Amino acid sequence: MKIVIAGVGEMGSHLAQMLSGNGHDITVVDTEPKALAEVASLADVITVEGDSTTFAVLRKAAVRKCDLFIAVHPVENTNILAAIMAKQLGAKKAIARIDNNEYLEPNNKEMFINMGIDFLFYPEKIAADEVISLLGHTSTTEYVDFSGGKLSLAVFRLEPTSSLVGRELASFTPEEAAAYRTVAISRDGKTIIPHGTDTYMVGDMVYIIARHDSVSDIMALSGQGDVRIKNMMILGGSRIGVQIAQAMQEQVNIKLIEYNADKAYRLAEQLEKTLIINEDGRNTEAMLEEGLSNMDAFVAVTGRSETNILTAMLAKRMGAKKVIAAVENLNYINLADSVGVDTIINKKMVSASNIFRFTMSTDVLAIKCLTGSDAEVLEFIVKPNSPATKAAIKDLGLPADVIVGGIVRGDKVYIASGSTEIAAYDRVVVFAMPSAIATVGEYFN
């Protein structure tokens, strides 16, 4: 697929590396030659220097031949204009990054579609929604619903108290096998698709696809148990922090810590039911005075990954039950995980999940790019007469790095096994390692 990315900041650079790594032909456009040189050193891309809101530059980038145009400049208006222009010049699909909720309202989205923009995405809103979902399932490090909530992916680390520790996968009872399936295990930094003889170990990061009515049972398997969030502290009055507070302040007692005094005053007017505190979150004594040790959840979403990791680590040691940190520097993700941060949120990665489905040739309803692994979870609609409908799963010849987790057929939900047969129009949730992502869709198309 030919893809043009306009804007080579953190988001654009991440997308260029991810998409070029999946075999796509990538052209990147930016006004900064240094930024272009840097991304060219990291990924196999063509660079075009210039303003992506000018027809001459867009023509030079050959947008008329591109299958997908992605505008990810820091400035929203630039992205909208560039996407509209690219679509008019012949781009098959155009996507634009935005930074306000108003454009996502149904009537406004329809207007942008009529103008030629196929999809708008707001990274901070996506990240905030992910945090809110995780706060409803505190024992998980990642959690996402598929098929309208009929199937769920839950990711959690096995504690010594987990009932799974020491068990082989083949030891599941028929009732358990019908309720959930382990699709992957991460151990010592390596993710594998397990087999029946594999055994769960303390510290394993376990990826499970479950029926929605079995999610509460899944949470108990981790050895941690879910915590109902009553008191929460948010560090940072960023867009992510504000959206979390707006969504949860009616149900949860929230303290939001903001270092900048002027911003703290503005937030106090905006968030009437959230207690805004003007303080430095790195001040341990002040944080303890504000009740850090009594918090059910601590969410660090300042603009600095280092601050978020350090304060989240402190919060965990002081007794906060669920700790989440925004980590934009991908090099810090393993560090954050190793020092006890429960869940890491990365805007680039959660946004990539929304964008990546546009690069698939098959009907992909959803994609989840996982933070703790380079694998992805995909939801397909199965086409009539596709290879997946010709035999039981075990006889399909699926790549070794692919496992089918669950199937939704009308109102019925099935956890997959080797003997399961897939039918046309099924919604299928699949776990795939990077080596198989480019080809797995062929089985369902």
GROMACS .gro file of C-alpha atoms in nm:
model
  445
    1MET     CA    1   0.000   0.000   0.000
    2LYS     CA    2   0.122   0.352  -0.084
    3ILE     CA    3   0.088   0.579   0.220
    4VAL     CA    4   0.169   0.949   0.258
    5ILE     CA    5   0.224   1.084   0.610
    6ALA     CA    6   0.209   1.463   0.652
    7GLY     CA    7   0.385   1.578   0.969
    8VAL     CA    8   0.693   1.413   1.115
    9GLY     CA    9   0.662   1.480   1.485
   10GLU     CA   10   0.650   1.197   1.738
   11MET     CA   11   0.324   1.061   1.597
   12GLY     CA   12   0.430   1.082   1.233
   13SER     CA   13   0.769   0.925   1.299
   14HIS     CA   14   0.612   0.638   1.493
   15LEU     CA   15   0.361   0.569   1.216
   16ALA     CA   16   0.632   0.583   0.949
   17GLN     CA   17   0.843   0.327   1.133
   18MET     CA   18   0.549   0.099   1.210
   19LEU     CA   19   0.394   0.105   0.864
   20SER     CA   20   0.721   0.079   0.669
   21GLY     CA   21   0.809  -0.216   0.890
   22ASN     CA   22   0.492  -0.385   0.767
   23GLY     CA   23   0.600  -0.356   0.405
   24HIS     CA   24   0.412  -0.043   0.297
   25ASP     CA   25   0.559   0.223   0.067
   26ILE     CA   26   0.583   0.534   0.284
   27THR     CA   27   0.634   0.897   0.183
   28VAL     CA   28   0.668   1.156   0.460
   29VAL     CA   29   0.612   1.530   0.417
   30ASP     CA   30   0.734   1.805   0.649
   31THR     CA   31   0.880   2.155   0.641
   32GLU     CA   32   1.171   2.062   0.871
   33PRO     CA   33   1.469   1.900   0.693
   34LYS     CA   34   1.617   1.775   1.022
   35ALA     CA   35   1.297   1.592   1.111
   36LEU     CA   36   1.287   1.434   0.766
   37ALA     CA   37   1.651   1.325   0.791
   38GLU     CA   38   1.588   1.168   1.131
   39VAL     CA   39   1.287   0.964   1.021
   40ALA     CA   40   1.475   0.857   0.706
   41SER     CA   41   1.751   0.720   0.930
   42LEU     CA   42   1.497   0.514   1.124
   43ALA     CA   43   1.272   0.382   0.849
   44ASP     CA   44   1.268   0.302   0.477
   45VAL     CA   45   1.078   0.610   0.357
   46ILE     CA   46   1.076   0.871   0.081
   47THR     CA   47   1.097   1.227   0.214
   48VAL     CA   48   0.942   1.541   0.066
   49GLU     CA   49   1.031   1.879   0.213
   50GLY     CA   50   0.755   2.138   0.204
   51ASP     CA   51   0.415   2.255   0.324
   52SER     CA   52   0.153   1.979   0.302
   53THR     CA   53  -0.122   2.239   0.257
   54THR     CA   54   0.011   2.341  -0.084
   55PHE     CA   55  -0.091   2.161  -0.401
   56ALA     CA   56   0.263   2.166  -0.539
   57VAL     CA   57   0.404   1.974  -0.241
   58LEU     CA   58   0.115   1.727  -0.235
   59ARG     CA   59   0.165   1.660  -0.605
   60LYS     CA   60   0.537   1.610  -0.544
   61ALA     CA   61   0.446   1.354  -0.277
   62ALA     CA   62   0.230   1.177  -0.538
   63VAL     CA   63  -0.085   1.181  -0.325
   64ARG     CA   64  -0.294   1.114  -0.636
   65LYS     CA   65  -0.146   0.764  -0.638
   66CYS     CA   66  -0.162   0.699  -0.263
   67ASP     CA   67  -0.400   0.455  -0.099
   68LEU     CA   68  -0.393   0.636   0.235
   69PHE     CA   69  -0.308   0.992   0.339
   70ILE     CA   70  -0.246   1.055   0.711
   71ALA     CA   71  -0.218   1.412   0.841
   72VAL     CA   72  -0.059   1.423   1.187
   73HIS     CA   73   0.083   1.773   1.225
   74PRO     CA   74   0.061   1.925   1.577
   75VAL     CA   75  -0.181   2.187   1.437
   76GLU     CA   76  -0.536   2.060   1.386
   77ASN     CA   77  -0.636   2.305   1.112
   78THR     CA   78  -0.331   2.210   0.906
   79ASN     CA   79  -0.430   1.843   0.923
   80ILE     CA   80  -0.789   1.907   0.820
   81LEU     CA   81  -0.691   2.123   0.524
   82ALA     CA   82  -0.416   1.885   0.410
   83ALA     CA   83  -0.650   1.584   0.427
   84ILE     CA   84  -0.922   1.761   0.226
   85MET     CA   85  -0.671   1.871  -0.038
   86ALA     CA   86  -0.515   1.524  -0.062
   87LYS     CA   87  -0.854   1.364  -0.113
   88GLN     CA   88  -0.939   1.614  -0.386
   89LEU     CA   89  -0.611   1.532  -0.560
   90GLY     CA   90  -0.694   1.162  -0.568
   91ALA     CA   91  -0.592   0.997  -0.239
   92LYS     CA   92  -0.819   0.695  -0.189
   93LYS     CA   93  -0.856   0.756   0.186
   94ALA     CA   94  -0.763   1.050   0.408
   95ILE     CA   95  -0.722   1.061   0.786
   96ALA     CA   96  -0.662   1.366   1.006
   97ARG     CA   97  -0.548   1.413   1.364
   98ILE     CA   98  -0.758   1.660   1.565
   99ASP     CA   99  -0.744   1.800   1.918
  100ASN     CA  100  -1.101   1.872   2.023
  101ASN     CA  101  -1.414   1.667   2.093
  102GLU     CA  102  -1.651   1.893   1.900
  103TYR     CA  103  -1.545   1.752   1.565
  104LEU     CA  104  -1.625   1.398   1.683
  105GLU     CA  105  -1.994   1.471   1.737
  106PRO     CA  106  -2.203   1.269   1.486
  107ASN     CA  107  -2.330   1.564   1.282
  108ASN     CA  108  -1.985   1.719   1.260
  109LYS     CA  109  -1.820   1.390   1.167
  110GLU     CA  110  -2.068   1.352   0.884
  111MET     CA  111  -1.979   1.699   0.760
  112PHE     CA  112  -1.609   1.612   0.747
  113ILE     CA  113  -1.686   1.287   0.564
  114ASN     CA  114  -1.875   1.489   0.303
  115MET     CA  115  -1.566   1.711   0.271
  116GLY     CA  116  -1.354   1.405   0.196
  117ILE     CA  117  -1.199   1.310   0.532
  118ASP     CA  118  -1.263   0.942   0.601
  119PHE     CA  119  -1.159   0.937   0.966
  120LEU     CA  120  -1.075   1.184   1.243
  121PHE     CA  121  -0.878   1.076   1.547
  122TYR     CA  122  -0.804   1.261   1.870
  123PRO     CA  123  -0.507   1.088   2.042
  124GLU     CA  124  -0.572   1.238   2.385
  125LYS     CA  125  -0.937   1.131   2.374
  126ILE     CA  126  -0.841   0.778   2.271
  127ALA     CA  127  -0.584   0.760   2.554
  128ALA     CA  128  -0.831   0.897   2.810
  129ASP     CA  129  -1.095   0.644   2.705
  130GLU     CA  130  -0.841   0.366   2.749
  131VAL     CA  131  -0.756   0.484   3.100
  132ILE     CA  132  -1.125   0.501   3.193
  133SER     CA  133  -1.179   0.146   3.065
  134LEU     CA  134  -0.880   0.020   3.265
  135LEU     CA  135  -1.006   0.185   3.582
  136GLY     CA  136  -1.314  -0.034   3.550
  137HIS     CA  137  -1.093  -0.346   3.542
  138THR     CA  138  -0.811  -0.266   3.782
  139SER     CA  139  -0.648  -0.609   3.784
  140THR     CA  140  -0.567  -0.580   3.412
  141THR     CA  141  -0.278  -0.399   3.249
  142GLU     CA  142  -0.467  -0.377   2.919
  143TYR     CA  143  -0.835  -0.430   2.850
  144VAL     CA  144  -1.043  -0.390   2.535
  145ASP     CA  145  -1.388  -0.501   2.421
  146PHE     CA  146  -1.463  -0.647   2.078
  147SER     CA  147  -1.786  -0.720   1.892
  148GLY     CA  148  -1.984  -0.464   2.083
  149GLY     CA  149  -1.863  -0.596   2.417
  150LYS     CA  150  -1.951  -0.961   2.354
  151LEU     CA  151  -1.581  -1.060   2.364
  152SER     CA  152  -1.306  -0.902   2.572
  153LEU     CA  153  -0.928  -0.909   2.577
  154ALA     CA  154  -0.785  -0.898   2.928
  155VAL     CA  155  -0.411  -0.876   2.995
  156PHE     CA  156  -0.274  -0.928   3.344
  157ARG     CA  157   0.038  -1.032   3.529
  158LEU     CA  158   0.023  -1.351   3.735
  159GLU     CA  159   0.080  -1.296   4.105
  160PRO     CA  160   0.201  -1.578   4.334
  161THR     CA  161  -0.157  -1.607   4.461
  162SER     CA  162  -0.300  -1.671   4.113
  163SER     CA  163  -0.482  -2.001   4.072
  164LEU     CA  164  -0.325  -2.036   3.727
  165VAL     CA  165   0.034  -2.064   3.852
  166GLY     CA  166   0.166  -2.414   3.793
  167ARG     CA  167  -0.124  -2.521   3.571
  168GLU     CA  168  -0.087  -2.647   3.216
  169LEU     CA  169  -0.310  -2.493   2.952
  170ALA     CA  170  -0.443  -2.839   2.872
  171SER     CA  171  -0.577  -2.871   3.228
  172PHE     CA  172  -0.872  -2.637   3.169
  173THR     CA  173  -1.213  -2.795   3.224
  174PRO     CA  174  -1.465  -2.789   2.936
  175GLU     CA  175  -1.654  -2.515   3.121
  176GLU     CA  176  -1.340  -2.303   3.150
  177ALA     CA  177  -1.244  -2.363   2.786
  178ALA     CA  178  -1.590  -2.246   2.679
  179ALA     CA  179  -1.554  -1.922   2.877
  180TYR     CA  180  -1.203  -1.800   2.794
  181ARG     CA  181  -0.884  -1.884   2.607
  182THR     CA  182  -0.523  -1.787   2.664
  183VAL     CA  183  -0.398  -1.653   2.332
  184ALA     CA  184  -0.049  -1.545   2.440
  185ILE     CA  185   0.199  -1.534   2.728
  186SER     CA  186   0.482  -1.283   2.767
  187ARG     CA  187   0.774  -1.410   2.974
  188ASP     CA  188   1.121  -1.258   3.010
  189GLY     CA  189   1.045  -1.003   2.739
  190LYS     CA  190   0.934  -1.262   2.483
  191THR     CA  191   0.575  -1.319   2.369
  192ILE     CA  192   0.467  -1.667   2.265
  193ILE     CA  193   0.146  -1.829   2.149
  194PRO     CA  194   0.119  -2.113   2.401
  195HIS     CA  195   0.027  -2.478   2.354
  196GLY     CA  196  -0.146  -2.727   2.580
  197THR     CA  197   0.173  -2.843   2.750
  198ASP     CA  198   0.286  -2.490   2.842
  199THR     CA  199   0.265  -2.403   3.212
  200TYR     CA  200   0.173  -2.071   3.371
  201MET     CA  201   0.444  -1.916   3.589
  202VAL     CA  202   0.458  -1.634   3.843
  203GLY     CA  203   0.524  -1.304   3.667
  204ASP     CA  204   0.383  -1.416   3.332
  205MET     CA  205   0.189  -1.153   3.140
  206VAL     CA  206  -0.116  -1.345   3.023
  207TYR     CA  207  -0.339  -1.245   2.730
  208ILE     CA  208  -0.688  -1.394   2.751
  209ILE     CA  209  -0.989  -1.366   2.520
  210ALA     CA  210  -1.308  -1.413   2.720
  211ARG     CA  211  -1.683  -1.406   2.685
  212HIS     CA  212  -1.814  -1.086   2.839
  213ASP     CA  213  -2.012  -1.278   3.100
  214SER     CA  214  -1.688  -1.444   3.214
  215VAL     CA  215  -1.481  -1.127   3.259
  216SER     CA  216  -1.529  -1.120   3.638
  217ASP     CA  217  -1.396  -1.477   3.656
  218ILE     CA  218  -1.093  -1.371   3.452
  219MET     CA  219  -1.011  -1.092   3.694
  220ALA     CA  220  -0.997  -1.339   3.982
  221LEU     CA  221  -0.743  -1.553   3.793
  222SER     CA  222  -0.472  -1.288   3.819
  223GLY     CA  223  -0.445  -1.326   4.195
  224GLN     CA  224  -0.513  -0.955   4.245
  225GLY     CA  225  -0.888  -0.901   4.221
  226ASP     CA  226  -1.061  -0.586   4.101
  227VAL     CA  227  -1.081  -0.273   4.315
  228ARG     CA  228  -1.377  -0.036   4.300
  229ILE     CA  229  -1.237   0.311   4.244
  230LYS     CA  230  -1.369   0.562   4.498
  231ASN     CA  231  -1.072   0.797   4.540
  232MET     CA  232  -0.837   0.889   4.257
  233MET     CA  233  -0.546   1.127   4.207
  234ILE     CA  234  -0.456   1.261   3.862
  235LEU     CA  235  -0.114   1.417   3.815
  236GLY     CA  236  -0.115   1.670   3.532
  237GLY     CA  237  -0.384   1.895   3.391
  238SER     CA  238  -0.313   1.775   3.038
  239ARG     CA  239  -0.587   1.708   2.785
  240ILE     CA  240  -0.580   1.344   2.889
  241GLY     CA  241  -0.609   1.432   3.257
  242VAL     CA  242  -0.894   1.676   3.199
  243GLN     CA  243  -1.093   1.427   2.991
  244ILE     CA  244  -1.053   1.156   3.255
  245ALA     CA  245  -1.169   1.397   3.527
  246GLN     CA  246  -1.466   1.516   3.321
  247ALA     CA  247  -1.580   1.160   3.260
  248MET     CA  248  -1.538   1.034   3.618
  249GLN     CA  249  -1.588   1.327   3.856
  250GLU     CA  250  -1.957   1.247   3.908
  251GLN     CA  251  -1.880   0.896   4.037
  252VAL     CA  252  -1.532   0.927   4.191
  253ASN     CA  253  -1.363   1.164   4.436
  254ILE     CA  254  -1.084   1.315   4.227
  255LYS     CA  255  -0.784   1.526   4.318
  256LEU     CA  256  -0.601   1.672   4.020
  257ILE     CA  257  -0.246   1.797   4.083
  258GLU     CA  258  -0.126   2.075   3.851
  259TYR     CA  259   0.212   2.248   3.884
  260ASN     CA  260   0.125   2.562   3.684
  261ALA     CA  261  -0.075   2.805   3.899
  262ASP     CA  262  -0.257   2.981   3.615
  263LYS     CA  263  -0.358   2.651   3.461
  264ALA     CA  264  -0.472   2.522   3.801
  265TYR     CA  265  -0.710   2.820   3.836
  266ARG     CA  266  -0.852   2.760   3.488
  267LEU     CA  267  -0.902   2.391   3.563
  268ALA     CA  268  -1.084   2.476   3.887
  269GLU     CA  269  -1.341   2.669   3.683
  270GLN     CA  270  -1.368   2.395   3.422
  271LEU     CA  271  -1.388   2.093   3.656
  272GLU     CA  272  -1.638   2.193   3.923
  273LYS     CA  273  -1.652   1.855   4.096
  274THR     CA  274  -1.278   1.786   4.088
  275LEU     CA  275  -1.048   1.922   4.359
  276ILE     CA  276  -0.765   2.107   4.182
  277ILE     CA  277  -0.440   2.137   4.378
  278ASN     CA  278  -0.154   2.363   4.270
  279GLU     CA  279   0.148   2.154   4.365
  280ASP     CA  280   0.458   1.984   4.228
  281GLY     CA  281   0.383   1.614   4.196
  282ARG     CA  282   0.750   1.535   4.255
  283ASN     CA  283   0.721   1.673   4.611
  284THR     CA  284   0.681   1.349   4.805
  285GLU     CA  285   0.582   1.514   5.132
  286ALA     CA  286   0.314   1.726   4.966
  287MET     CA  287   0.172   1.427   4.779
  288LEU     CA  288   0.146   1.227   5.100
  289GLU     CA  289  -0.028   1.519   5.269
  290GLU     CA  290  -0.284   1.514   4.989
  291GLY     CA  291  -0.361   1.149   5.065
  292LEU     CA  292  -0.159   0.965   4.803
  293SER     CA  293  -0.132   0.653   5.019
  294ASN     CA  294  -0.513   0.633   5.045
  295MET     CA  295  -0.583   0.646   4.673
  296ASP     CA  296  -0.752   0.361   4.491
  297ALA     CA  297  -0.601   0.488   4.166
  298PHE     CA  298  -0.317   0.718   4.064
  299VAL     CA  299  -0.292   0.839   3.703
  300ALA     CA  300   0.019   1.031   3.593
  301VAL     CA  301  -0.041   1.218   3.267
  302THR     CA  302   0.197   1.515   3.267
  303GLY     CA  303   0.387   1.594   2.949
  304ARG     CA  304   0.705   1.430   3.083
  305SER     CA  305   0.746   1.053   3.073
  306GLU     CA  306   1.018   1.062   3.340
  307THR     CA  307   0.794   1.248   3.586
  308ASN     CA  308   0.506   1.012   3.519
  309ILE     CA  309   0.717   0.702   3.578
  310LEU     CA  310   0.880   0.830   3.897
  311THR     CA  311   0.558   0.955   4.054
  312ALA     CA  312   0.370   0.640   3.956
  313MET     CA  313   0.645   0.431   4.115
  314LEU     CA  314   0.616   0.641   4.432
  315ALA     CA  315   0.237   0.608   4.433
  316LYS     CA  316   0.261   0.230   4.408
  317ARG     CA  317   0.509   0.211   4.695
  318MET     CA  318   0.290   0.439   4.906
  319GLY     CA  319  -0.011   0.211   4.867
  320ALA     CA  320  -0.209   0.328   4.563
  321LYS     CA  321  -0.392   0.021   4.435
  322LYS     CA  322  -0.398   0.094   4.060
  323VAL     CA  323  -0.121   0.300   3.901
  324ILE     CA  324  -0.125   0.422   3.539
  325ALA     CA  325   0.141   0.635   3.369
  326ALA     CA  326   0.148   0.805   3.030
  327VAL     CA  327   0.483   0.717   2.871
  328GLU     CA  328   0.543   0.875   2.530
  329ASN     CA  329   0.910   0.777   2.503
  330LEU     CA  330   0.893   0.421   2.374
  331ASN     CA  331   1.238   0.350   2.516
  332TYR     CA  332   1.097   0.394   2.867
  333ILE     CA  333   0.812   0.144   2.839
  334ASN     CA  334   1.012  -0.157   2.960
  335LEU     CA  335   1.161   0.054   3.240
  336ALA     CA  336   0.816   0.162   3.358
  337ASP     CA  337   0.697  -0.196   3.357
  338SER     CA  338   0.999  -0.317   3.555
  339VAL     CA  339   0.961  -0.063   3.838
  340GLY     CA  340   0.604  -0.155   3.922
  341VAL     CA  341   0.385   0.071   3.708
  342ASP     CA  342   0.065  -0.129   3.656
  343THR     CA  343  -0.033   0.009   3.317
  344ILE     CA  344   0.141   0.223   3.057
  345ILE     CA  345  -0.051   0.446   2.817
  346ASN     CA  346   0.116   0.564   2.499
  347LYS     CA  347  -0.077   0.804   2.273
  348LYS     CA  348   0.112   0.698   1.964
  349MET     CA  349   0.034   0.331   2.015
  350VAL     CA  350  -0.334   0.370   2.102
  351SER     CA  351  -0.378   0.597   1.800
  352ALA     CA  352  -0.194   0.350   1.577
  353SER     CA  353  -0.460   0.093   1.661
  354ASN     CA  354  -0.722   0.320   1.506
  355ILE     CA  355  -0.514   0.398   1.199
  356PHE     CA  356  -0.372   0.054   1.126
  357ARG     CA  357  -0.707  -0.097   1.022
  358PHE     CA  358  -0.712   0.137   0.722
  359THR     CA  359  -0.403  -0.041   0.590
  360MET     CA  360  -0.572  -0.381   0.581
  361SER     CA  361  -0.724  -0.505   0.256
  362THR     CA  362  -0.987  -0.711   0.438
  363ASP     CA  363  -1.288  -0.606   0.645
  364VAL     CA  364  -1.119  -0.527   0.975
  365LEU     CA  365  -1.360  -0.396   1.235
  366ALA     CA  366  -1.098  -0.323   1.500
  367ILE     CA  367  -0.729  -0.353   1.575
  368LYS     CA  368  -0.560  -0.327   1.912
  369CYS     CA  369  -0.185  -0.260   1.910
  370LEU     CA  370  -0.064  -0.393   2.244
  371THR     CA  371   0.164  -0.185   2.464
  372GLY     CA  372   0.335  -0.474   2.639
  373SER     CA  373   0.396  -0.676   2.323
  374ASP     CA  374   0.459  -0.619   1.953
  375ALA     CA  375   0.160  -0.843   1.874
  376GLU     CA  376  -0.183  -0.718   1.771
  377VAL     CA  377  -0.542  -0.829   1.819
  378LEU     CA  378  -0.769  -0.796   1.516
  379GLU     CA  379  -1.142  -0.837   1.460
  380PHE     CA  380  -1.252  -0.950   1.113
  381ILE     CA  381  -1.584  -1.007   0.940
  382VAL     CA  382  -1.556  -1.338   0.756
  383LYS     CA  383  -1.645  -1.319   0.386
  384PRO     CA  384  -1.847  -1.597   0.216
  385ASN     CA  385  -1.627  -1.867   0.059
  386SER     CA  386  -1.316  -1.737   0.233
  387PRO     CA  387  -1.052  -1.999   0.327
  388ALA     CA  388  -1.153  -1.980   0.694
  389THR     CA  389  -1.494  -2.130   0.613
  390LYS     CA  390  -1.353  -2.442   0.446
  391ALA     CA  391  -1.241  -2.646   0.749
  392ALA     CA  392  -1.209  -2.657   1.126
  393ILE     CA  393  -0.958  -2.408   1.267
  394LYS     CA  394  -0.695  -2.678   1.330
  395ASP     CA  395  -0.707  -2.775   0.961
  396LEU     CA  396  -0.691  -2.424   0.812
  397GLY     CA  397  -0.313  -2.408   0.802
  398LEU     CA  398  -0.302  -2.080   0.991
  399PRO     CA  399   0.047  -1.940   1.051
  400ALA     CA  400   0.208  -2.058   1.375
  401ASP     CA  401   0.204  -1.698   1.499
  402VAL     CA  402  -0.176  -1.669   1.476
  403ILE     CA  403  -0.445  -1.791   1.713
  404VAL     CA  404  -0.822  -1.743   1.690
  405GLY     CA  405  -0.956  -1.635   2.027
  406GLY     CA  406  -1.330  -1.608   1.986
  407ILE     CA  407  -1.620  -1.591   1.742
  408VAL     CA  408  -1.946  -1.397   1.746
  409ARG     CA  409  -2.224  -1.542   1.531
  410GLY     CA  410  -2.538  -1.333   1.559
  411ASP     CA  411  -2.624  -1.328   1.929
  412LYS     CA  412  -2.410  -1.633   2.008
  413VAL     CA  413  -2.054  -1.612   2.138
  414TYR     CA  414  -1.800  -1.894   2.110
  415ILE     CA  415  -1.450  -1.928   2.251
  416ALA     CA  416  -1.250  -2.091   1.974
  417SER     CA  417  -1.080  -2.429   1.984
  418GLY     CA  418  -0.910  -2.641   1.720
  419SER     CA  419  -1.236  -2.813   1.629
  420THR     CA  420  -1.434  -2.489   1.590
  421GLU     CA  421  -1.568  -2.421   1.241
  422ILE     CA  422  -1.597  -2.063   1.118
  423ALA     CA  423  -1.896  -1.950   0.910
  424ALA     CA  424  -1.950  -1.665   0.666
  425TYR     CA  425  -2.029  -1.331   0.834
  426ASP     CA  426  -1.887  -1.443   1.169
  427ARG     CA  427  -1.700  -1.177   1.362
  428VAL     CA  428  -1.366  -1.335   1.451
  429VAL     CA  429  -1.115  -1.204   1.708
  430VAL     CA  430  -0.759  -1.306   1.621
  431PHE     CA  431  -0.427  -1.264   1.803
  432ALA     CA  432  -0.132  -1.227   1.564
  433MET     CA  433   0.241  -1.176   1.599
  434PRO     CA  434   0.413  -0.926   1.364
  435SER     CA  435   0.531  -1.194   1.121
  436ALA     CA  436   0.171  -1.289   1.041
  437ILE     CA  437  -0.016  -0.957   1.047
  438ALA     CA  438   0.029  -0.884   0.677
  439THR     CA  439  -0.117  -1.219   0.566
  440VAL     CA  440  -0.366  -1.326   0.833
  441GLY     CA  441  -0.650  -1.130   0.673
  442GLU     CA  442  -0.633  -1.348   0.361
  443TYR     CA  443  -0.791  -1.636   0.552
  444PHE     CA  444  -1.107  -1.437   0.620
  445ASN     CA  445  -1.143  -1.256   0.286
   0.00000   0.00000   0.00000
